């Protein structure tokens, strides 16, 4: 049994409770009690104590759209790469990387991602993987890393016809094999989805095979209208908008997650809402790729379950929040925009999305919820309470404010030191892998 205390504790539950000097007690993977520090310290005197040292005690973060396969790209320079537009970014950079990933490099990419997740207080991710250099077994390699590092994960493989039918079929098989494996597990730690790249790289034949092979218990994870090219191709080749095409192929539904949704219209939003489909917004990636600003505020106001992701651009959820906050203010020329909507996406939306796959309640500190907890070193210079927490987090913290991370009931990082992981050795292996990838790509 463990007890974290001696800090300002925020529960993020329905009551939005705040304890000026709070504590949370957990055993195995379940929170036992939350309350006043002095009271709980006496009640659970035998619990292993972790001192928050006056910092903030808060539920750990959830990232609903990650890209593990991009982890070794940092600092990578590809010969001849000078993109002009989104398709050239995909083909020249990301597809070039994934075509050179084998399962060893995939696992190193996962280790690099999970290491950064822990340091930024993220304990649950939805990943969207691609490694057309080696498809079979790639999701299982990621699962090994997830278990080694202790980060709860929903995994899928990016189905696409861009490298031919044989690889498209192999990608479908990898999704199905892994999803069935995940469904057989009883630990509520690893789940599977049916991954798809985007409408413009998936033929009707492949859509049909996906519909036929997908286990009924899971949904799809797909990029939707990330660039105007995706919409134009769909209109030209299929005579319909993207969300309509996905609806016709039974892709939409309560277990399906649509990433981006930049070029969707009100009719498509209604269809997403009426099918209870989920959406995830990735502000930094959209801006970095110059794809445009999605109508996320309208999507949220429609009542669509919307989360916040990073698209692999960062692993810092507070950073993603900061960018989304100013992106929509700037785009809508409205200083009040995004103030309430983005934290709703990050805290309530991401938790609700995650709980469509995981049984134990996530994203809150309350009795019976998952023991996913962070401590930050933030000491407020002004009064702090449940009503102004978001302002303190937005303007006073970032992911590296996290000093201690607990995921699935395990202490993954304590006082900024990884627990059970030799970080120096791990990073050395990752750097060797990144160098090998660069050599494969550039010769």
Short mmCIF file of C-alpha atoms in Angstrom, two decimals:
data_model
loop_
_atom_site.label_atom_id
_atom_site.label_comp_id
_atom_site.label_asym_id
_atom_site.label_seq_id
_atom_site.Cartn_x
_atom_site.Cartn_y
_atom_site.Cartn_z
CA UNK A 1 0.00 0.00 0.00
CA UNK A 2 1.22 3.52 -0.88
CA UNK A 3 0.32 7.02 0.22
CA UNK A 4 1.15 10.26 -1.59
CA UNK A 5 0.56 13.31 0.56
CA UNK A 6 1.66 16.73 1.75
CA UNK A 7 0.55 18.60 -1.35
CA UNK A 8 -2.37 20.45 -2.92
CA UNK A 9 -4.59 17.67 -4.22
CA UNK A 10 -7.11 18.00 -7.06
CA UNK A 11 -9.39 15.07 -7.79
CA UNK A 12 -10.86 16.06 -11.20
CA UNK A 13 -13.92 13.99 -10.24
CA UNK A 14 -17.53 15.12 -10.57
CA UNK A 15 -17.26 17.09 -7.32
CA UNK A 16 -13.96 18.63 -8.47
CA UNK A 17 -12.73 18.29 -4.90
CA UNK A 18 -9.69 20.18 -3.62
CA UNK A 19 -7.59 19.49 -0.54
CA UNK A 20 -5.16 22.20 0.54
CA UNK A 21 -3.09 19.48 2.20
CA UNK A 22 -4.30 16.25 0.67
CA UNK A 23 -3.35 12.64 0.21
CA UNK A 24 -4.25 9.67 -1.95
CA UNK A 25 -3.86 6.05 -0.85
CA UNK A 26 -3.73 3.12 -3.25
CA UNK A 27 -3.12 -0.59 -3.28
CA UNK A 28 -2.22 -2.61 -6.38
CA UNK A 29 -3.91 -0.66 -9.21
CA UNK A 30 -6.80 0.83 -7.24
CA UNK A 31 -7.23 4.01 -5.22
CA UNK A 32 -8.38 3.16 -1.69
CA UNK A 33 -9.09 6.64 -0.32
CA UNK A 34 -8.56 10.34 -1.00
CA UNK A 35 -8.70 13.03 1.64
CA UNK A 36 -6.89 15.10 4.24
CA UNK A 37 -3.20 14.26 4.57
CA UNK A 38 -2.91 14.18 8.36
CA UNK A 39 -6.04 12.05 8.68
CA UNK A 40 -4.98 9.50 6.07
CA UNK A 41 -1.38 9.38 7.30
CA UNK A 42 -2.63 8.25 10.70
CA UNK A 43 -5.20 5.85 9.24
CA UNK A 44 -2.67 4.19 6.90
CA UNK A 45 0.43 4.44 9.06
CA UNK A 46 1.99 1.36 7.47
CA UNK A 47 1.64 2.61 3.89
CA UNK A 48 4.81 3.54 1.99
CA UNK A 49 4.87 7.34 2.03
CA UNK A 50 5.77 9.51 -0.96
CA UNK A 51 6.19 13.17 -0.03
CA UNK A 52 4.68 15.68 -2.49
CA UNK A 53 6.71 18.42 -0.76
CA UNK A 54 3.96 20.98 -1.15
CA UNK A 55 3.53 20.39 -4.89
CA UNK A 56 0.36 19.53 -6.77
CA UNK A 57 -1.13 16.01 -6.61
CA UNK A 58 -3.24 15.36 -9.69
CA UNK A 59 -4.54 12.54 -11.93
CA UNK A 60 -2.02 11.42 -14.55
CA UNK A 61 -2.53 12.48 -18.17
CA UNK A 62 -4.02 10.54 -21.07
CA UNK A 63 -2.95 11.05 -24.71
CA UNK A 64 -5.59 9.90 -27.20
CA UNK A 65 -3.48 10.14 -30.38
CA UNK A 66 0.22 9.23 -30.37
CA UNK A 67 2.66 8.07 -33.07
CA UNK A 68 5.34 5.84 -31.58
CA UNK A 69 6.86 5.21 -35.00
CA UNK A 70 7.96 8.87 -35.24
CA UNK A 71 10.10 8.78 -32.09
CA UNK A 72 13.48 8.33 -33.82
CA UNK A 73 12.91 11.29 -36.16
CA UNK A 74 14.21 13.93 -33.76
CA UNK A 75 17.24 15.54 -35.38
CA UNK A 76 16.96 13.33 -38.48
CA UNK A 77 17.88 14.94 -41.80
CA UNK A 78 16.83 13.07 -44.95
CA UNK A 79 18.79 13.70 -48.13
CA UNK A 80 16.73 15.53 -50.73
CA UNK A 81 13.82 16.18 -48.39
CA UNK A 82 12.37 19.62 -49.16
CA UNK A 83 8.60 19.22 -48.92
CA UNK A 84 6.02 21.38 -50.60
CA UNK A 85 2.72 20.45 -49.05
CA UNK A 86 1.29 17.76 -46.81
CA UNK A 87 1.60 14.79 -49.19
CA UNK A 88 5.31 15.46 -49.67
CA UNK A 89 5.72 15.65 -45.87
CA UNK A 90 4.06 12.24 -45.57
CA UNK A 91 5.95 10.54 -48.38
CA UNK A 92 9.29 12.28 -47.91
CA UNK A 93 9.52 12.00 -44.13
CA UNK A 94 7.01 9.83 -42.28
CA UNK A 95 6.44 7.12 -44.88
CA UNK A 96 10.18 7.03 -45.54
CA UNK A 97 10.79 6.43 -41.84
CA UNK A 98 8.13 3.76 -41.43
CA UNK A 99 9.31 1.88 -44.54
CA UNK A 100 12.67 1.49 -42.83
CA UNK A 101 11.46 0.37 -39.41
CA UNK A 102 11.97 -3.25 -38.40
CA UNK A 103 10.59 -4.65 -35.15
CA UNK A 104 13.76 -3.89 -33.22
CA UNK A 105 13.56 -0.23 -34.26
CA UNK A 106 9.85 -0.20 -33.54
CA UNK A 107 10.49 -1.39 -29.99
CA UNK A 108 13.19 1.26 -29.51
CA UNK A 109 10.75 3.87 -30.81
CA UNK A 110 8.23 2.66 -28.25
CA UNK A 111 10.81 2.83 -25.46
CA UNK A 112 11.72 6.39 -26.44
CA UNK A 113 8.04 7.36 -26.45
CA UNK A 114 7.18 5.69 -23.16
CA UNK A 115 10.21 7.22 -21.46
CA UNK A 116 9.01 10.68 -22.50
CA UNK A 117 5.44 9.86 -21.49
CA UNK A 118 6.51 9.00 -17.96
CA UNK A 119 8.60 12.16 -17.66
CA UNK A 120 5.57 14.22 -18.72
CA UNK A 121 3.11 12.41 -16.46
CA UNK A 122 1.29 10.48 -19.22
CA UNK A 123 0.26 6.98 -18.18
CA UNK A 124 -2.27 6.05 -20.89
CA UNK A 125 -1.91 6.42 -24.66
CA UNK A 126 -3.79 5.58 -27.83
CA UNK A 127 -1.09 4.86 -30.39
CA UNK A 128 -1.41 4.72 -34.18
CA UNK A 129 1.52 2.72 -35.52
CA UNK A 130 3.12 2.22 -38.95
CA UNK A 131 6.26 0.25 -39.83
CA UNK A 132 5.92 -1.00 -43.37
CA UNK A 133 9.52 -2.20 -43.17
CA UNK A 134 8.26 -4.98 -40.88
CA UNK A 135 4.55 -5.30 -40.18
CA UNK A 136 4.05 -8.72 -38.59
CA UNK A 137 4.73 -8.66 -34.86
CA UNK A 138 5.16 -4.88 -34.67
CA UNK A 139 2.28 -4.30 -32.25
CA UNK A 140 3.51 -7.14 -30.07
CA UNK A 141 6.94 -5.47 -29.96
CA UNK A 142 5.28 -2.26 -28.76
CA UNK A 143 3.36 -4.19 -26.13
CA UNK A 144 6.65 -5.52 -24.73
CA UNK A 145 7.89 -1.97 -24.30
CA UNK A 146 4.56 -0.84 -22.80
CA UNK A 147 4.83 -3.54 -20.15
CA UNK A 148 8.51 -2.82 -19.50
CA UNK A 149 7.76 0.87 -18.91
CA UNK A 150 4.29 0.52 -17.36
CA UNK A 151 2.30 2.80 -19.66
CA UNK A 152 -1.26 1.63 -20.38
CA UNK A 153 -1.79 1.48 -24.15
CA UNK A 154 -4.39 1.06 -26.88
CA UNK A 155 -2.51 -0.08 -29.99
CA UNK A 156 -3.34 -0.40 -33.68
CA UNK A 157 -1.55 -0.66 -37.02
CA UNK A 158 -2.04 1.84 -39.85
CA UNK A 159 -3.78 0.00 -42.73
CA UNK A 160 -3.02 1.59 -46.10
CA UNK A 161 -2.82 0.63 -49.77
CA UNK A 162 0.07 3.03 -50.34
CA UNK A 163 2.64 0.21 -50.48
CA UNK A 164 0.44 -2.32 -52.28
CA UNK A 165 -2.22 -4.89 -51.50
CA UNK A 166 0.12 -7.44 -49.92
CA UNK A 167 1.19 -5.02 -47.21
CA UNK A 168 -2.36 -3.74 -46.77
CA UNK A 169 -3.48 -7.29 -46.10
CA UNK A 170 -0.55 -7.86 -43.73
CA UNK A 171 -1.54 -4.70 -41.84
CA UNK A 172 -5.11 -5.95 -41.47
CA UNK A 173 -3.82 -9.27 -40.14
CA UNK A 174 -1.55 -7.55 -37.63
CA UNK A 175 -4.50 -5.52 -36.30
CA UNK A 176 -6.74 -8.56 -36.06
CA UNK A 177 -4.10 -10.80 -34.48
CA UNK A 178 -3.21 -8.18 -31.89
CA UNK A 179 -6.81 -7.21 -31.15
CA UNK A 180 -7.72 -10.84 -30.50
CA UNK A 181 -4.66 -11.19 -28.28
CA UNK A 182 -5.62 -8.06 -26.33
CA UNK A 183 -9.20 -9.24 -25.95
CA UNK A 184 -7.91 -12.45 -24.37
CA UNK A 185 -6.03 -10.56 -21.66
CA UNK A 186 -7.53 -9.88 -18.26
CA UNK A 187 -5.25 -7.13 -16.94
CA UNK A 188 -7.01 -4.02 -18.35
CA UNK A 189 -3.62 -2.71 -19.47
CA UNK A 190 -3.37 -3.38 -23.22
CA UNK A 191 -6.16 -2.99 -25.77
CA UNK A 192 -6.36 -3.14 -29.55
CA UNK A 193 -8.13 -1.16 -32.25
CA UNK A 194 -8.37 -1.44 -36.04
CA UNK A 195 -5.97 1.16 -37.38
CA UNK A 196 -6.43 2.91 -40.72
CA UNK A 197 -4.26 5.58 -42.30
CA UNK A 198 -6.74 7.86 -44.09
CA UNK A 199 -9.50 7.61 -46.63
CA UNK A 200 -7.30 8.72 -49.53
CA UNK A 201 -4.90 5.76 -49.14
CA UNK A 202 -7.54 3.07 -48.56
CA UNK A 203 -9.41 1.44 -51.45
CA UNK A 204 -12.96 0.15 -51.31
CA UNK A 205 -11.57 -3.37 -51.54
CA UNK A 206 -9.47 -2.82 -48.43
CA UNK A 207 -12.39 -1.12 -46.64
CA UNK A 208 -14.48 -4.20 -47.34
CA UNK A 209 -11.81 -6.54 -46.00
CA UNK A 210 -11.43 -4.42 -42.86
CA UNK A 211 -15.16 -4.55 -42.24
CA UNK A 212 -15.14 -8.31 -42.70
CA UNK A 213 -12.12 -9.03 -40.48
CA UNK A 214 -12.50 -6.53 -37.61
CA UNK A 215 -13.49 -8.10 -34.28
CA UNK A 216 -16.88 -6.71 -33.26
CA UNK A 217 -15.63 -5.66 -29.80
CA UNK A 218 -13.30 -2.95 -31.12
CA UNK A 219 -13.52 0.20 -33.22
CA UNK A 220 -11.31 1.97 -35.74
CA UNK A 221 -8.60 4.60 -35.23
CA UNK A 222 -8.25 6.66 -38.42
CA UNK A 223 -7.01 10.04 -39.64
CA UNK A 224 -9.92 12.02 -41.07
CA UNK A 225 -9.69 15.11 -43.28
CA UNK A 226 -6.28 16.05 -41.90
CA UNK A 227 -5.52 17.82 -45.17
CA UNK A 228 -7.77 19.18 -47.91
CA UNK A 229 -6.20 16.58 -50.22
CA UNK A 230 -8.01 13.83 -48.31
CA UNK A 231 -11.37 15.51 -48.92
CA UNK A 232 -10.69 16.31 -52.58
CA UNK A 233 -9.64 12.71 -53.31
CA UNK A 234 -12.74 11.35 -51.62
CA UNK A 235 -15.05 13.64 -53.56
CA UNK A 236 -13.31 12.87 -56.85
CA UNK A 237 -12.94 9.10 -56.45
CA UNK A 238 -16.02 8.22 -54.40
CA UNK A 239 -18.43 11.08 -55.01
CA UNK A 240 -18.96 11.73 -51.31
CA UNK A 241 -17.36 13.41 -48.30
CA UNK A 242 -15.03 11.44 -46.04
CA UNK A 243 -17.32 10.96 -43.04
CA UNK A 244 -20.11 9.81 -45.36
CA UNK A 245 -17.75 7.25 -46.88
CA UNK A 246 -16.75 6.00 -43.45
CA UNK A 247 -20.39 5.76 -42.45
CA UNK A 248 -21.16 3.69 -45.55
CA UNK A 249 -18.36 1.26 -44.61
CA UNK A 250 -19.58 0.95 -40.98
CA UNK A 251 -16.45 2.60 -39.63
CA UNK A 252 -18.26 5.06 -37.36
CA UNK A 253 -19.45 4.07 -33.89
CA UNK A 254 -18.85 4.46 -30.18
CA UNK A 255 -15.54 2.56 -30.21
CA UNK A 256 -14.12 4.49 -33.21
CA UNK A 257 -11.71 7.41 -32.87
CA UNK A 258 -11.35 10.00 -35.65
CA UNK A 259 -8.12 12.01 -35.56
CA UNK A 260 -7.96 15.64 -36.77
CA UNK A 261 -11.29 16.28 -38.59
CA UNK A 262 -10.07 19.57 -40.02
CA UNK A 263 -12.16 19.61 -43.20
CA UNK A 264 -15.51 18.37 -41.95
CA UNK A 265 -18.78 20.23 -42.41
CA UNK A 266 -21.84 20.53 -40.10
CA UNK A 267 -23.54 17.55 -41.78
CA UNK A 268 -20.51 15.37 -41.08
CA UNK A 269 -20.35 16.60 -37.48
CA UNK A 270 -23.99 15.60 -37.03
CA UNK A 271 -23.19 12.16 -38.41
CA UNK A 272 -20.24 11.80 -36.03
CA UNK A 273 -22.42 12.86 -33.10
CA UNK A 274 -25.40 10.70 -34.04
CA UNK A 275 -23.20 7.59 -34.32
CA UNK A 276 -21.55 8.41 -30.96
CA UNK A 277 -18.13 8.43 -32.65
CA UNK A 278 -15.13 10.02 -30.89
CA UNK A 279 -12.82 12.77 -32.21
CA UNK A 280 -9.30 13.76 -31.13
CA UNK A 281 -7.73 17.17 -31.78
CA UNK A 282 -3.95 17.52 -32.39
CA UNK A 283 -3.21 21.25 -32.54
CA UNK A 284 0.59 21.36 -32.79
CA UNK A 285 0.77 18.79 -35.56
CA UNK A 286 -1.94 20.54 -37.57
CA UNK A 287 -0.11 23.85 -37.29
CA UNK A 288 3.32 22.31 -37.93
CA UNK A 289 2.10 20.61 -41.12
CA UNK A 290 0.25 23.78 -42.18
CA UNK A 291 -2.92 21.73 -42.61
CA UNK A 292 -5.29 24.31 -41.16
CA UNK A 293 -7.30 24.83 -38.00
CA UNK A 294 -10.13 22.35 -37.40
CA UNK A 295 -13.59 23.50 -36.28
CA UNK A 296 -12.94 21.91 -32.90
CA UNK A 297 -14.96 24.40 -30.89
CA UNK A 298 -17.98 23.69 -33.11
CA UNK A 299 -17.34 19.94 -32.82
CA UNK A 300 -17.32 20.18 -29.01
CA UNK A 301 -20.42 22.38 -28.96
CA UNK A 302 -22.20 19.79 -31.10
CA UNK A 303 -21.90 17.39 -28.17
CA UNK A 304 -19.30 15.13 -29.82
CA UNK A 305 -16.96 13.35 -27.40
CA UNK A 306 -13.67 15.09 -28.18
CA UNK A 307 -10.21 14.48 -26.78
CA UNK A 308 -6.79 16.07 -27.02
CA UNK A 309 -3.78 14.33 -28.55
CA UNK A 310 -0.28 15.18 -29.71
CA UNK A 311 0.13 13.17 -32.96
CA UNK A 312 3.66 12.37 -31.76
CA UNK A 313 4.62 16.05 -32.06
CA UNK A 314 5.21 16.18 -28.32
CA UNK A 315 4.49 13.96 -25.31
CA UNK A 316 3.60 16.93 -23.12
CA UNK A 317 -0.17 17.23 -22.75
CA UNK A 318 0.05 20.62 -21.07
CA UNK A 319 2.02 21.90 -24.06
CA UNK A 320 -0.71 20.60 -26.37
CA UNK A 321 -3.29 22.37 -24.19
CA UNK A 322 -1.35 25.65 -24.34
CA UNK A 323 -1.17 25.53 -28.14
CA UNK A 324 -4.83 24.59 -28.58
CA UNK A 325 -5.81 27.43 -26.27
CA UNK A 326 -4.15 30.12 -28.36
CA UNK A 327 -4.77 28.47 -31.75
CA UNK A 328 -8.54 28.72 -31.46
CA UNK A 329 -8.47 32.17 -29.88
CA UNK A 330 -6.37 33.38 -32.80
CA UNK A 331 -8.35 31.53 -35.47
CA UNK A 332 -11.76 32.67 -34.21
CA UNK A 333 -10.54 36.14 -33.18
CA UNK A 334 -12.22 35.47 -29.85
CA UNK A 335 -10.25 35.79 -26.59
CA UNK A 336 -12.88 33.69 -24.82
CA UNK A 337 -12.60 30.73 -27.18
CA UNK A 338 -11.10 27.44 -25.97
CA UNK A 339 -10.81 28.53 -22.35
CA UNK A 340 -13.32 25.93 -21.14
CA UNK A 341 -13.39 23.58 -24.12
CA UNK A 342 -9.73 22.50 -24.25
CA UNK A 343 -9.35 21.47 -20.58
CA UNK A 344 -12.69 19.69 -20.94
CA UNK A 345 -11.17 17.75 -23.84
CA UNK A 346 -7.93 17.03 -21.97
CA UNK A 347 -9.41 15.96 -18.65
CA UNK A 348 -13.01 14.83 -19.14
CA UNK A 349 -12.87 13.98 -22.86
CA UNK A 350 -9.68 11.92 -22.80
CA UNK A 351 -10.84 10.02 -19.72
CA UNK A 352 -14.21 9.20 -21.27
CA UNK A 353 -12.52 8.07 -24.49
CA UNK A 354 -10.12 5.85 -22.55
CA UNK A 355 -12.97 4.34 -20.56
CA UNK A 356 -14.62 3.13 -23.73
CA UNK A 357 -11.75 0.62 -23.78
CA UNK A 358 -10.57 0.26 -20.18
CA UNK A 359 -12.84 -0.90 -17.38
CA UNK A 360 -11.30 0.84 -14.37
CA UNK A 361 -12.18 4.53 -14.15
CA UNK A 362 -9.38 6.79 -15.40
CA UNK A 363 -8.56 10.47 -15.12
CA UNK A 364 -9.77 11.03 -11.54
CA UNK A 365 -8.55 10.59 -8.00
CA UNK A 366 -11.38 8.85 -6.22
CA UNK A 367 -12.02 5.58 -4.43
CA UNK A 368 -12.11 2.65 -6.85
CA UNK A 369 -10.44 4.54 -9.73
CA UNK A 370 -7.16 3.51 -11.32
CA UNK A 371 -4.04 4.48 -9.39
CA UNK A 372 -2.66 6.83 -12.06
CA UNK A 373 -1.24 9.81 -10.18
CA UNK A 374 1.31 12.56 -10.69
CA UNK A 375 3.07 15.05 -8.47
CA UNK A 376 4.30 18.35 -9.90
CA UNK A 377 6.81 20.67 -8.28
CA UNK A 378 4.58 23.70 -8.87
CA UNK A 379 4.24 25.99 -5.86
CA UNK A 380 1.65 28.70 -6.62
CA UNK A 381 2.67 32.35 -6.27
CA UNK A 382 -1.03 33.35 -5.97
CA UNK A 383 -4.04 31.73 -4.25
CA UNK A 384 -4.90 28.32 -5.71
CA UNK A 385 -8.16 26.40 -5.48
CA UNK A 386 -10.43 24.10 -7.48
CA UNK A 387 -11.93 27.04 -9.34
CA UNK A 388 -8.67 28.44 -10.69
CA UNK A 389 -6.59 25.27 -11.10
CA UNK A 390 -6.75 25.41 -14.89
CA UNK A 391 -5.28 28.89 -14.92
CA UNK A 392 -2.40 27.77 -12.72
CA UNK A 393 -1.72 24.73 -14.91
CA UNK A 394 -2.01 26.60 -18.20
CA UNK A 395 0.23 29.51 -17.26
CA UNK A 396 2.43 27.98 -14.57
CA UNK A 397 3.17 24.38 -15.51
CA UNK A 398 4.39 22.17 -18.32
CA UNK A 399 4.96 18.45 -18.65
CA UNK A 400 8.38 18.61 -17.08
CA UNK A 401 6.84 20.11 -13.94
CA UNK A 402 6.03 16.47 -13.15
CA UNK A 403 8.45 14.99 -10.62
CA UNK A 404 6.68 11.73 -9.74
CA UNK A 405 4.52 9.51 -11.95
CA UNK A 406 2.41 6.56 -10.82
CA UNK A 407 0.83 4.42 -13.52
CA UNK A 408 -1.27 1.28 -13.11
CA UNK A 409 -0.41 1.44 -9.42
CA UNK A 410 3.35 1.34 -9.99
CA UNK A 411 5.75 4.16 -9.19
CA UNK A 412 7.26 4.77 -12.63
CA UNK A 413 9.23 7.89 -11.74
CA UNK A 414 10.07 9.31 -8.32
CA UNK A 415 11.72 12.69 -7.81
CA UNK A 416 12.48 12.72 -11.56
CA UNK A 417 14.29 9.38 -11.45
CA UNK A 418 12.84 6.49 -13.47
CA UNK A 419 12.11 3.45 -11.34
CA UNK A 420 13.20 0.03 -12.58
CA UNK A 421 14.58 1.46 -15.84
CA UNK A 422 18.23 2.27 -16.49
CA UNK A 423 17.64 5.53 -18.32
CA UNK A 424 21.24 6.06 -19.42
CA UNK A 425 21.48 2.56 -20.90
CA UNK A 426 18.05 2.88 -22.48
CA UNK A 427 18.90 6.17 -24.17
CA UNK A 428 22.20 4.78 -25.44
CA UNK A 429 20.33 1.94 -27.17
CA UNK A 430 17.79 4.36 -28.61
CA UNK A 431 20.53 6.58 -30.03
CA UNK A 432 22.20 3.55 -31.63
CA UNK A 433 18.88 2.60 -33.18
CA UNK A 434 18.29 6.12 -34.46
CA UNK A 435 21.73 6.12 -36.07
CA UNK A 436 20.97 2.78 -37.72
CA UNK A 437 17.69 4.14 -39.05
CA UNK A 438 19.40 7.22 -40.46
CA UNK A 439 21.98 5.03 -42.19
CA UNK A 440 19.24 2.84 -43.70
CA UNK A 441 17.47 5.89 -45.08
CA UNK A 442 20.43 7.95 -46.31
CA UNK A 443 22.91 5.15 -47.08
#
